[in-house]
Coordinates of C-alpha atoms in Angstrom, one line a residue:
M1 CA 7.0 -20.1 8.8
I2 CA 4.2 -17.9 10.1
L3 CA 1.6 -16.2 7.7
V4 CA 0.2 -12.8 8.6
T5 CA -3.0 -11.7 6.7
A6 CA -3.9 -8.0 6.1
A7 CA -0.1 -7.6 6.3
N8 CA 0.0 -4.1 4.7
G9 CA -2.5 -2.6 7.2
R10 CA -1.6 -0.8 10.4
T11 CA -2.0 -3.8 12.6
G12 CA -0.4 -6.1 10.0
R13 CA 2.7 -4.0 9.8
S14 CA 3.1 -3.9 13.6
M15 CA 2.5 -7.6 13.7
I16 CA 5.3 -8.3 11.2
A17 CA 7.7 -6.2 13.2
A18 CA 6.8 -7.9 16.4
L19 CA 7.1 -11.4 15.0
A20 CA 10.4 -10.5 13.3
N21 CA 11.7 -9.1 16.7
Q22 CA 11.0 -12.5 18.2
G23 CA 13.1 -14.2 15.5
L24 CA 10.2 -15.7 13.6
P25 CA 10.2 -16.1 9.8
V26 CA 7.2 -14.3 8.5
R27 CA 5.3 -14.6 5.2
A28 CA 3.2 -11.5 4.4
F29 CA -0.2 -12.1 2.7
I30 CA -0.7 -9.1 0.4
R31 CA -2.8 -8.1 -2.6
A32 CA -0.1 -6.2 -4.6
V33 CA 3.6 -6.8 -5.1
E34 CA 4.2 -3.1 -4.7
Q35 CA 3.5 -3.5 -1.0
W36 CA 6.4 -5.9 -0.5
P37 CA 9.5 -3.7 -0.1
Q38 CA 8.2 -1.9 2.9
L39 CA 7.1 -5.1 4.6
Q40 CA 10.4 -6.7 3.9
A41 CA 12.0 -3.7 5.6
L42 CA 9.9 -4.4 8.7
G43 CA 11.3 -8.0 8.8
A44 CA 9.1 -10.1 6.7
S45 CA 10.9 -13.0 5.1
E46 CA 8.7 -13.6 2.0
Y47 CA 5.3 -12.8 0.7
A48 CA 2.2 -14.5 -0.8
L49 CA 0.0 -12.7 -3.3
G50 CA -3.7 -13.2 -3.0
D51 CA -7.1 -12.2 -1.8
L52 CA -8.9 -13.2 1.4
G53 CA -12.0 -13.9 -0.6
A54 CA -10.3 -16.2 -3.1
A55 CA -10.1 -19.7 -1.6
D56 CA -7.4 -20.9 -4.1
S57 CA -5.0 -18.1 -3.2
V58 CA -5.6 -18.7 0.5
A59 CA -4.6 -22.4 0.1
A60 CA -1.5 -21.4 -1.8
A61 CA -0.5 -18.8 0.9
L62 CA -0.7 -21.5 3.6
D63 CA 1.5 -24.0 1.8
G64 CA 4.5 -24.6 4.0
V65 CA 3.1 -22.5 6.8
Q66 CA 3.0 -23.9 10.4
R67 CA 1.4 -20.9 12.1
L68 CA -1.1 -18.3 11.0
V69 CA -2.0 -14.9 12.5
F70 CA -5.3 -14.0 10.9
I71 CA -6.1 -10.3 10.9
G72 CA -9.2 -9.2 9.1
P73 CA -9.7 -6.0 7.1
P74 CA -11.3 -3.3 9.3
M75 CA -15.1 -3.7 9.6
H76 CA -15.3 -6.0 6.6
P77 CA -18.8 -7.6 6.1
E78 CA -17.2 -10.9 4.9
E79 CA -15.0 -11.5 8.0
V80 CA -16.6 -14.9 8.7
T81 CA -16.2 -16.0 5.1
F82 CA -12.6 -15.1 5.0
V83 CA -12.0 -17.0 8.2
D84 CA -13.8 -20.0 6.8
H85 CA -11.5 -20.0 3.7
F86 CA -8.5 -20.3 6.0
L87 CA -10.1 -23.0 8.2
A88 CA -10.9 -25.1 5.1
A89 CA -7.3 -24.7 3.7
A90 CA -5.8 -25.3 7.2
R91 CA -7.5 -28.7 7.5
T92 CA -5.4 -30.1 4.7
S93 CA -2.2 -27.9 4.9
G94 CA -1.0 -29.2 8.3
L95 CA -1.3 -25.9 10.1
E96 CA -0.2 -26.2 13.7
H97 CA -1.6 -23.1 15.2
F98 CA -4.4 -20.7 14.1
I99 CA -4.1 -17.4 15.9
Y100 CA -7.1 -15.2 15.5
Y101 CA -6.8 -11.4 16.1
S102 CA -10.4 -10.7 17.2
V103 CA -11.7 -7.8 19.3
M104 CA -12.4 -7.3 23.0
H105 CA -16.0 -7.9 23.9
P106 CA -17.1 -9.5 20.6
L107 CA -20.4 -10.2 22.4
R108 CA -21.4 -6.6 21.8
R109 CA -23.7 -7.7 19.0
E110 CA -25.1 -4.2 18.3
V111 CA -21.7 -3.4 16.6
R112 CA -21.5 -5.6 13.5
H113 CA -17.7 -6.1 13.4
H114 CA -17.8 -7.3 17.0
R115 CA -20.7 -9.6 16.2
L116 CA -18.9 -11.0 13.1
K117 CA -15.8 -11.7 15.1
L118 CA -17.8 -13.6 17.7
D119 CA -19.3 -15.7 14.9
A120 CA -15.8 -16.3 13.5
E121 CA -14.5 -17.2 16.9
E122 CA -17.3 -19.9 17.1
H123 CA -16.2 -21.3 13.7
I124 CA -12.6 -21.4 14.9
V125 CA -13.3 -23.1 18.2
E126 CA -15.4 -25.8 16.5
A127 CA -13.1 -26.4 13.5
G128 CA -11.0 -29.0 15.3
L129 CA -7.7 -27.2 14.8
P130 CA -5.2 -25.9 17.3
Y131 CA -6.1 -22.3 17.9
T132 CA -5.6 -19.2 20.1
I133 CA -7.9 -16.2 20.1
V134 CA -6.6 -12.8 21.2
Q135 CA -9.1 -10.0 21.8
P136 CA -7.4 -6.5 21.6
M137 CA -8.8 -3.3 23.0
R138 CA -9.1 0.0 21.1
Y139 CA -5.7 1.4 20.2
M140 CA -3.9 4.3 21.6
Q141 CA -2.7 4.9 18.0
H142 CA -6.1 6.4 17.1
L143 CA -4.5 9.6 18.4
E144 CA -2.1 9.6 15.5
M145 CA -4.9 10.3 13.0
I146 CA -5.7 13.6 14.8
W147 CA -2.3 14.4 16.1
Q148 CA -1.7 17.4 13.9
A149 CA -5.0 19.0 14.9
V150 CA -4.3 18.2 18.6
T151 CA -1.0 20.0 18.5
S152 CA -2.0 22.9 16.2
K153 CA -5.5 23.6 17.6
G154 CA -5.3 22.3 21.1
V155 CA -8.3 20.1 20.6
H156 CA -8.6 16.3 21.2
A157 CA -11.8 15.4 19.2
M158 CA -13.4 12.0 19.0
P159 CA -16.9 10.9 17.9
F160 CA -18.1 10.0 21.4
N161 CA -18.7 12.0 24.6
V162 CA -15.7 13.4 26.5
N163 CA -16.4 11.5 29.7
V164 CA -16.9 7.9 28.6
K165 CA -13.9 5.8 29.5
F166 CA -11.7 3.3 27.5
N167 CA -8.8 1.1 28.5
V168 CA -6.9 2.0 25.4
A169 CA -3.9 -0.2 24.6
D170 CA -0.6 0.4 22.7
L171 CA -0.7 -1.4 19.4
A172 CA 3.0 -2.3 19.9
D173 CA 2.0 -4.1 23.2
L174 CA -0.9 -5.9 21.5
T175 CA 1.3 -7.2 18.6
E176 CA 4.2 -8.1 20.9
A177 CA 1.8 -10.2 23.1
T178 CA 0.3 -11.8 19.9
A179 CA 3.9 -12.7 18.8
R180 CA 4.6 -14.3 22.1
V181 CA 1.4 -16.3 21.8
A182 CA 2.5 -17.4 18.3
M183 CA 5.9 -18.6 19.7
S184 CA 4.5 -21.0 22.3
S185 CA 2.1 -23.9 22.7
E186 CA 1.4 -22.6 26.2
Y187 CA -1.5 -20.5 24.9
L188 CA -3.2 -23.1 22.8
Y189 CA -7.0 -23.3 23.1
G190 CA -7.2 -20.1 25.1
T191 CA -9.0 -16.8 24.6
Y192 CA -7.1 -13.7 25.9
E193 CA -8.5 -10.3 26.5
L194 CA -5.8 -7.6 25.9
A195 CA -6.6 -4.2 27.5
G196 CA -4.5 -1.2 28.4
P197 CA -3.7 -0.3 32.0
E198 CA -5.8 2.8 32.5
A199 CA -9.5 3.7 32.2
L200 CA -9.3 7.1 30.5
S201 CA -11.9 9.5 29.1
Q202 CA -11.2 11.9 26.3
T203 CA -10.9 14.6 29.0
D204 CA -8.3 12.5 30.8
M205 CA -6.4 12.0 27.5
A206 CA -6.5 15.7 26.7
R207 CA -5.0 16.5 30.0
I208 CA -2.2 14.0 29.6
I209 CA -1.5 15.2 26.1
G210 CA -1.4 18.8 27.3
E211 CA 1.1 17.8 30.0
V212 CA 3.4 16.2 27.5
I213 CA 3.4 18.9 24.8
D214 CA 3.2 21.7 27.4
Q215 CA 0.2 23.5 26.0
P216 CA -3.6 23.5 26.8
V217 CA -5.6 20.7 25.1
R218 CA -9.3 20.4 25.5
A219 CA -11.6 17.4 24.7
E220 CA -14.4 17.8 22.2
Q221 CA -17.0 15.5 20.8
V222 CA -17.3 15.2 17.0
P223 CA -20.9 14.9 15.9
I224 CA -21.9 11.8 14.1
D225 CA -23.0 13.8 11.1
T226 CA -19.5 15.3 10.9
L227 CA -18.0 11.9 11.1
R228 CA -20.2 10.7 8.2
A229 CA -19.3 13.7 6.1
R230 CA -15.5 13.2 6.7
G231 CA -15.9 9.5 5.7
Q232 CA -17.6 10.5 2.5
A233 CA -14.9 13.1 1.7
A234 CA -12.3 10.4 2.3
G235 CA -14.0 8.0 -0.2
L236 CA -15.1 5.4 2.4
S237 CA -17.9 3.1 1.3
A238 CA -21.4 3.8 2.6
D239 CA -21.2 0.5 4.5
R240 CA -18.0 1.5 6.3
I241 CA -19.4 4.9 7.2
E242 CA -22.5 3.3 8.6
Q243 CA -20.6 0.8 10.7
M244 CA -18.3 3.5 12.0
S245 CA -21.3 5.5 13.1
I246 CA -22.9 2.5 14.8
M247 CA -19.7 1.6 16.6
N248 CA -19.0 5.1 17.9
Q249 CA -22.6 5.6 19.0
H250 CA -22.3 2.3 21.0
Y251 CA -19.0 3.4 22.6
D252 CA -20.6 6.8 23.3
A253 CA -23.3 5.0 25.3
H254 CA -21.3 2.3 27.0
G255 CA -17.6 3.0 26.9
F256 CA -15.0 0.3 26.4
L257 CA -13.4 -1.0 29.6
G258 CA -11.1 -4.0 30.2
N259 CA -8.6 -5.4 32.6
P260 CA -4.8 -5.3 31.8
A261 CA -3.8 -8.4 33.8
V262 CA -3.8 -10.8 30.9
L263 CA -1.9 -8.5 28.6
E264 CA 0.8 -7.9 31.3
M265 CA 0.9 -11.6 32.0
I266 CA 1.7 -12.4 28.4
L267 CA 4.2 -9.5 28.0
G268 CA 5.9 -10.3 31.3
R269 CA 6.0 -6.5 32.1
P270 CA 3.7 -3.6 32.8
A271 CA 1.6 -2.5 29.8
T272 CA 2.4 0.9 28.2
R273 CA 0.7 3.8 29.9
F274 CA -1.0 6.5 27.8
K275 CA 1.5 9.2 28.9
D276 CA 4.4 7.0 27.8
Y277 CA 2.8 6.5 24.4
V278 CA 2.2 10.2 23.9
Q279 CA 5.8 11.0 24.8
R280 CA 6.9 8.5 22.2
L281 CA 4.6 10.0 19.6
A282 CA 5.6 13.6 20.5
A283 CA 9.3 12.6 20.1
G284 CA 8.6 11.5 16.5

């Protein structure tokens, strides 16, 4: 049995589907039973109710589990505490493989959720348990949040400058690679950077999107003040808004580049290119 945390989030849902596609029995760690039917439809075998911050529910969720894919809630300030709860429970549960879904370049300490994942990685490495760390790149799927505006207004807008480059990766590739890691002892005690195959700016992405949907699309930078206002309107916490602002200002200054070789090695095939992803998205 393999346990997936943050199972009802975007990454967790993709992870459940990827693990189920590999024939692995999956237990979904969720906070509300109402979330279960949709996760069962994705291929989860069973669920455990609990809270990452409640050590007793963590221990119960790990009962009978051999492998864990730990996914943290986005930008959560208690990431390290949550990981420590699972490490403590794993020491007595007989866990055979702790797979940590981290972030590429956790050493970017200016960005808190990168820094916290680096701290969590240190705790995992020193815990004395069999582990693997995967470090995923920014997702191609960020396009989905603005897809309606892109297609209706012809504007691809993100909160960083239009020329900075990213090796964005398809979430489906990232979770498939993680599922392959979970299936095998071949990847034990390794840390694997998972980046997409192309270094693309917003301008590059807008051009590719325009080719796919056969209409002009231009790239545009969203001001940080606008990002903050949108976060407030969406009901995000002040902390989440602040961390999003810091992250995007950092990416604006430095970009986010990586190498696809490791991802493609694990997948055993070329990683998905951005145009192929956009074609899939446009097809519905």
